[in-house]
GROMACS .gro file of C-alpha atoms in nm:
model
  237
    1MET     CA    1  -2.282   3.931  -5.249
    2THR     CA    2  -2.489   3.804  -4.957
    3PHE     CA    3  -2.577   3.435  -4.936
    4THR     CA    4  -2.854   3.276  -4.733
    5ILE     CA    5  -2.783   2.929  -4.601
    6ALA     CA    6  -3.114   2.792  -4.732
    7ASP     CA    7  -3.009   2.866  -5.092
    8LEU     CA    8  -2.665   2.705  -5.075
    9THR     CA    9  -2.556   2.350  -5.142
   10ARG     CA   10  -2.340   2.181  -4.880
   11PRO     CA   11  -2.015   2.224  -5.079
   12GLU     CA   12  -2.097   2.590  -5.143
   13PHE     CA   13  -2.159   2.652  -4.774
   14GLU     CA   14  -1.840   2.470  -4.673
   15GLU     CA   15  -1.638   2.685  -4.910
   16LEU     CA   16  -1.798   3.016  -4.814
   17ILE     CA   17  -1.812   2.980  -4.439
   18HIS     CA   18  -1.435   2.959  -4.400
   19GLU     CA   19  -1.419   3.331  -4.474
   20ARG     CA   20  -1.761   3.439  -4.346
   21VAL     CA   21  -1.962   3.468  -4.026
   22LEU     CA   22  -2.288   3.275  -3.992
   23VAL     CA   23  -2.554   3.519  -3.866
   24ILE     CA   24  -2.857   3.370  -3.690
   25PRO     CA   25  -3.137   3.619  -3.613
   26VAL     CA   26  -3.364   3.533  -3.317
   27GLY     CA   27  -3.704   3.700  -3.297
   28SER     CA   28  -3.982   3.678  -3.042
   29VAL     CA   29  -4.360   3.646  -3.033
   30GLU     CA   30  -4.490   3.835  -2.732
   31GLN     CA   31  -4.742   4.099  -2.635
   32HIS     CA   32  -4.634   4.462  -2.667
   33GLY     CA   33  -4.923   4.638  -2.498
   34PRO     CA   34  -5.243   4.730  -2.679
   35HIS     CA   35  -5.075   4.946  -2.945
   36LEU     CA   36  -4.772   4.759  -3.083
   37PRO     CA   37  -4.767   4.437  -3.286
   38ILE     CA   38  -4.688   4.107  -3.117
   39GLY     CA   39  -4.391   4.067  -3.352
   40THR     CA   40  -4.230   4.401  -3.260
   41ASP     CA   41  -3.896   4.250  -3.158
   42SER     CA   42  -3.890   4.029  -3.468
   43HIS     CA   43  -3.951   4.331  -3.693
   44ILE     CA   44  -3.670   4.523  -3.523
   45THR     CA   45  -3.432   4.227  -3.541
   46ALA     CA   46  -3.503   4.181  -3.912
   47ALA     CA   47  -3.447   4.550  -3.984
   48LEU     CA   48  -3.115   4.556  -3.800
   49VAL     CA   49  -2.995   4.239  -3.974
   50ASP     CA   50  -3.098   4.393  -4.307
   51GLU     CA   51  -2.870   4.687  -4.229
   52LEU     CA   52  -2.590   4.451  -4.131
   53VAL     CA   53  -2.635   4.271  -4.463
   54ARG     CA   54  -2.625   4.603  -4.647
   55LEU     CA   55  -2.297   4.702  -4.481
   56ARG     CA   56  -2.126   4.364  -4.436
   57GLY     CA   57  -2.314   4.133  -4.671
   58GLU     CA   58  -2.002   3.997  -4.841
   59GLN     CA   59  -1.866   3.884  -4.505
   60LEU     CA   60  -2.158   3.676  -4.380
   61VAL     CA   61  -2.396   3.392  -4.452
   62LEU     CA   62  -2.749   3.454  -4.330
   63ALA     CA   63  -2.959   3.190  -4.154
   64PRO     CA   64  -3.340   3.216  -4.129
   65GLN     CA   65  -3.478   3.393  -3.825
   66ILE     CA   66  -3.576   3.174  -3.530
   67PRO     CA   67  -3.926   3.316  -3.469
   68ILE     CA   68  -4.011   3.200  -3.115
   69SER     CA   69  -3.775   3.245  -2.821
   70ALA     CA   70  -3.780   3.318  -2.446
   71SER     CA   71  -4.080   3.529  -2.344
   72ASP     CA   72  -4.210   3.356  -2.032
   73GLU     CA   73  -4.245   3.689  -1.851
   74HIS     CA   74  -4.527   3.774  -2.094
   75ALA     CA   75  -4.702   3.437  -2.078
   76SER     CA   76  -5.006   3.567  -1.886
   77PHE     CA   77  -5.097   3.788  -2.183
   78GLN     CA   78  -5.265   3.647  -2.493
   79GLY     CA   79  -5.056   3.639  -2.807
   80THR     CA   80  -4.733   3.537  -2.640
   81LEU     CA   81  -4.555   3.222  -2.762
   82SER     CA   82  -4.248   3.117  -2.565
   83MET     CA   83  -4.017   2.818  -2.537
   84GLY     CA   84  -3.853   2.952  -2.221
   85SER     CA   85  -3.492   3.044  -2.157
   86ASN     CA   86  -3.366   2.692  -2.077
   87LEU     CA   87  -3.506   2.539  -2.395
   88LEU     CA   88  -3.386   2.829  -2.609
   89SER     CA   89  -3.039   2.794  -2.464
   90ALA     CA   90  -3.038   2.420  -2.530
   91MET     CA   91  -3.158   2.473  -2.887
   92LEU     CA   92  -2.893   2.734  -2.963
   93LYS     CA   93  -2.622   2.510  -2.820
   94ALA     CA   94  -2.749   2.220  -3.031
   95ILE     CA   95  -2.758   2.428  -3.349
   96THR     CA   96  -2.407   2.563  -3.309
   97SER     CA   97  -2.252   2.239  -3.183
   98HIS     CA   98  -2.380   2.053  -3.490
   99LEU     CA   99  -2.195   2.287  -3.724
  100SER     CA  100  -1.911   2.042  -3.784
  101ILE     CA  101  -1.664   2.295  -3.922
  102ARG     CA  102  -1.731   2.532  -3.632
  103PRO     CA  103  -1.784   2.852  -3.829
  104ARG     CA  104  -1.785   3.185  -3.652
  105THR     CA  105  -2.145   3.242  -3.553
  106LEU     CA  106  -2.324   3.556  -3.435
  107LEU     CA  107  -2.666   3.540  -3.270
  108VAL     CA  108  -2.869   3.858  -3.318
  109SER     CA  109  -3.184   3.954  -3.130
  110ALA     CA  110  -3.368   4.275  -3.039
  111HIS     CA  111  -3.545   4.095  -2.753
  112GLY     CA  112  -3.371   4.156  -2.423
  113GLY     CA  113  -3.546   3.857  -2.269
  114ASN     CA  114  -3.319   3.631  -2.473
  115LEU     CA  115  -3.008   3.756  -2.298
  116ALA     CA  116  -2.992   3.479  -2.037
  117ALA     CA  117  -3.016   3.206  -2.301
  118PHE     CA  118  -2.760   3.382  -2.519
  119LEU     CA  119  -2.516   3.398  -2.231
  120GLU     CA  120  -2.548   3.022  -2.195
  121ALA     CA  121  -2.468   2.965  -2.562
  122SER     CA  122  -2.110   2.919  -2.671
  123THR     CA  123  -2.122   3.168  -2.959
  124PRO     CA  124  -2.094   3.548  -2.965
  125PHE     CA  125  -2.423   3.732  -2.947
  126TRP     CA  126  -2.576   4.075  -2.981
  127VAL     CA  127  -2.872   4.229  -2.802
  128PRO     CA  128  -2.954   4.603  -2.772
  129ARG     CA  129  -2.750   4.787  -2.513
  130THR     CA  130  -2.876   5.098  -2.337
  131HIS     CA  131  -2.558   5.295  -2.394
  132VAL     CA  132  -2.610   5.304  -2.770
  133LEU     CA  133  -2.938   5.490  -2.715
  134ILE     CA  134  -2.754   5.757  -2.520
  135GLU     CA  135  -2.492   5.759  -2.794
  136ALA     CA  136  -2.768   5.822  -3.046
  137ALA     CA  137  -2.886   6.125  -2.853
  138ALA     CA  138  -2.533   6.268  -2.865
  139ASN     CA  139  -2.465   6.183  -3.228
  140TRP     CA  140  -2.790   6.326  -3.358
  141GLU     CA  141  -2.786   6.619  -3.113
  142LEU     CA  142  -3.133   6.542  -2.989
  143PRO     CA  143  -3.250   6.740  -2.685
  144ALA     CA  144  -3.157   6.606  -2.344
  145ASP     CA  145  -3.526   6.571  -2.258
  146ALA     CA  146  -3.578   6.318  -2.539
  147ARG     CA  147  -3.678   6.062  -2.279
  148GLY     CA  148  -3.710   5.779  -2.527
  149LEU     CA  149  -3.333   5.800  -2.578
  150TRP     CA  150  -3.189   5.918  -2.250
  151GLU     CA  151  -3.409   5.699  -2.030
  152PRO     CA  152  -3.512   5.408  -2.254
  153ASP     CA  153  -3.838   5.234  -2.172
  154ALA     CA  154  -3.807   4.866  -2.093
  155HIS     CA  155  -4.098   4.736  -2.298
  156ALA     CA  156  -4.355   4.887  -2.538
  157GLY     CA  157  -4.289   5.239  -2.415
  158ARG     CA  158  -4.164   5.542  -2.600
  159THR     CA  159  -3.844   5.374  -2.719
  160GLU     CA  160  -3.996   5.075  -2.898
  161THR     CA  161  -4.296   5.278  -3.013
  162SER     CA  162  -4.065   5.533  -3.178
  163VAL     CA  163  -3.870   5.255  -3.347
  164MET     CA  164  -4.185   5.095  -3.483
  165LEU     CA  165  -4.310   5.433  -3.605
  166ALA     CA  166  -3.987   5.449  -3.806
  167LEU     CA  167  -4.008   5.090  -3.930
  168ARG     CA  168  -4.374   4.996  -3.963
  169PRO     CA  169  -4.605   5.286  -3.880
  170ASP     CA  170  -4.890   5.092  -4.038
  171LEU     CA  171  -4.872   4.843  -3.750
  172VAL     CA  172  -4.873   5.101  -3.467
  173ARG     CA  173  -5.210   5.182  -3.305
  174LEU     CA  174  -5.125   5.509  -3.132
  175SER     CA  175  -5.488   5.571  -3.042
  176GLN     CA  176  -5.471   5.259  -2.825
  177ALA     CA  177  -5.141   5.347  -2.653
  178VAL     CA  178  -5.145   5.355  -2.274
  179SER     CA  179  -4.883   5.395  -2.006
  180GLY     CA  180  -4.767   5.115  -1.778
  181TYR     CA  181  -4.523   5.077  -1.492
  182ASN     CA  182  -4.287   5.376  -1.495
  183GLY     CA  183  -4.065   5.310  -1.196
  184PRO     CA  184  -3.718   5.155  -1.186
  185LEU     CA  185  -3.703   4.783  -1.261
  186SER     CA  186  -3.459   4.678  -0.989
  187PRO     CA  187  -3.709   4.716  -0.699
  188VAL     CA  188  -3.966   4.500  -0.880
  189GLY     CA  189  -3.722   4.242  -1.015
  190ALA     CA  190  -3.849   3.970  -0.783
  191ILE     CA  191  -4.208   4.033  -0.889
  192LEU     CA  192  -4.114   4.020  -1.256
  193ALA     CA  193  -3.931   3.693  -1.199
  194THR     CA  194  -4.226   3.524  -1.029
  195ASP     CA  195  -4.534   3.694  -1.171
  196GLY     CA  196  -4.406   3.829  -1.502
  197ILE     CA  197  -4.495   4.163  -1.655
  198ARG     CA  198  -4.855   4.147  -1.537
  199GLY     CA  199  -4.732   4.150  -1.178
  200VAL     CA  200  -4.629   4.513  -1.217
  201SER     CA  201  -4.825   4.632  -1.523
  202THR     CA  202  -5.180   4.532  -1.616
  203THR     CA  203  -5.134   4.704  -1.954
  204GLY     CA  204  -4.828   4.493  -2.045
  205VAL     CA  205  -4.624   4.812  -2.087
  206LEU     CA  206  -4.311   4.903  -1.896
  207GLY     CA  207  -4.280   5.272  -1.968
  208ASP     CA  208  -4.490   5.537  -2.138
  209PRO     CA  209  -4.544   5.560  -2.517
  210SER     CA  210  -4.630   5.931  -2.493
  211GLY     CA  211  -4.415   6.147  -2.718
  212ALA     CA  212  -4.300   5.863  -2.942
  213ASN     CA  213  -4.206   5.986  -3.288
  214ARG     CA  214  -4.050   5.864  -3.611
  215GLU     CA  215  -3.741   6.088  -3.598
  216GLU     CA  216  -3.645   5.954  -3.259
  217GLY     CA  217  -3.702   5.601  -3.384
  218LEU     CA  218  -3.471   5.655  -3.679
  219ALA     CA  219  -3.197   5.779  -3.447
  220ILE     CA  220  -3.238   5.477  -3.220
  221LEU     CA  221  -3.229   5.238  -3.515
  222ALA     CA  222  -2.915   5.399  -3.655
  223ALA     CA  223  -2.740   5.372  -3.318
  224LEU     CA  224  -2.843   5.009  -3.271
  225ALA     CA  225  -2.734   4.920  -3.625
  226ALA     CA  226  -2.395   5.085  -3.571
  227ASP     CA  227  -2.352   4.888  -3.249
  228LEU     CA  228  -2.443   4.564  -3.424
  229VAL     CA  229  -2.188   4.632  -3.698
  230ARG     CA  230  -1.920   4.696  -3.433
  231THR     CA  231  -2.003   4.364  -3.269
  232PHE     CA  232  -1.994   4.184  -3.605
  233ASP     CA  233  -1.651   4.331  -3.680
  234GLN     CA  234  -1.523   4.201  -3.347
  235VAL     CA  235  -1.649   3.851  -3.431
  236ASN     CA  236  -1.508   3.872  -3.783
  237THR     CA  237  -1.148   3.928  -3.681
   0.00000   0.00000   0.00000
């Protein structure tokens, strides 16, 4: 049985957490181009945590999702709410340090922009890793030219669009989808750091949504979920 921390009394939590991992999902509220919902990363995080609960629910206690995180690179676009990396890091440290019995804690987020803050926190964390997308292409025997898997887009491109078509197709506006910056990120890293996404892409997209499809999204989700479960098992040893 899965327990959520908000439904437990203090004694119940103290008894359960000795044998369970506290899972804290972290979402984001940021623009995802003209075709994907602002809560894309939050939707993906919730779906992956749901799968973790399905597979490991008796080994965890679930905390509510933290909705706003570090999205300063999107701040020049409307619809983005961000507390910045430094504040997010401080908040996560405060939350985990105030858990007096120091339970094992796993932070989970599908927003890569939270990585810096997660690295500063003292608890294990999980964010999507590119290699699991390549692994998905191998496991599901998708063609090598399935660009959304073999060369994942950085933001609101084919990768995330495919995932959202699998999760919430009702929220995807494919007729509004446009391409953005399609080059490598390393040469424009300094621009992204100073000017944010708008410095390299006026559309707010890093990649190209063309060719996005539900089947590819399902494969990506399955690979990400499997990777999250592996990480959880490492924490729960």
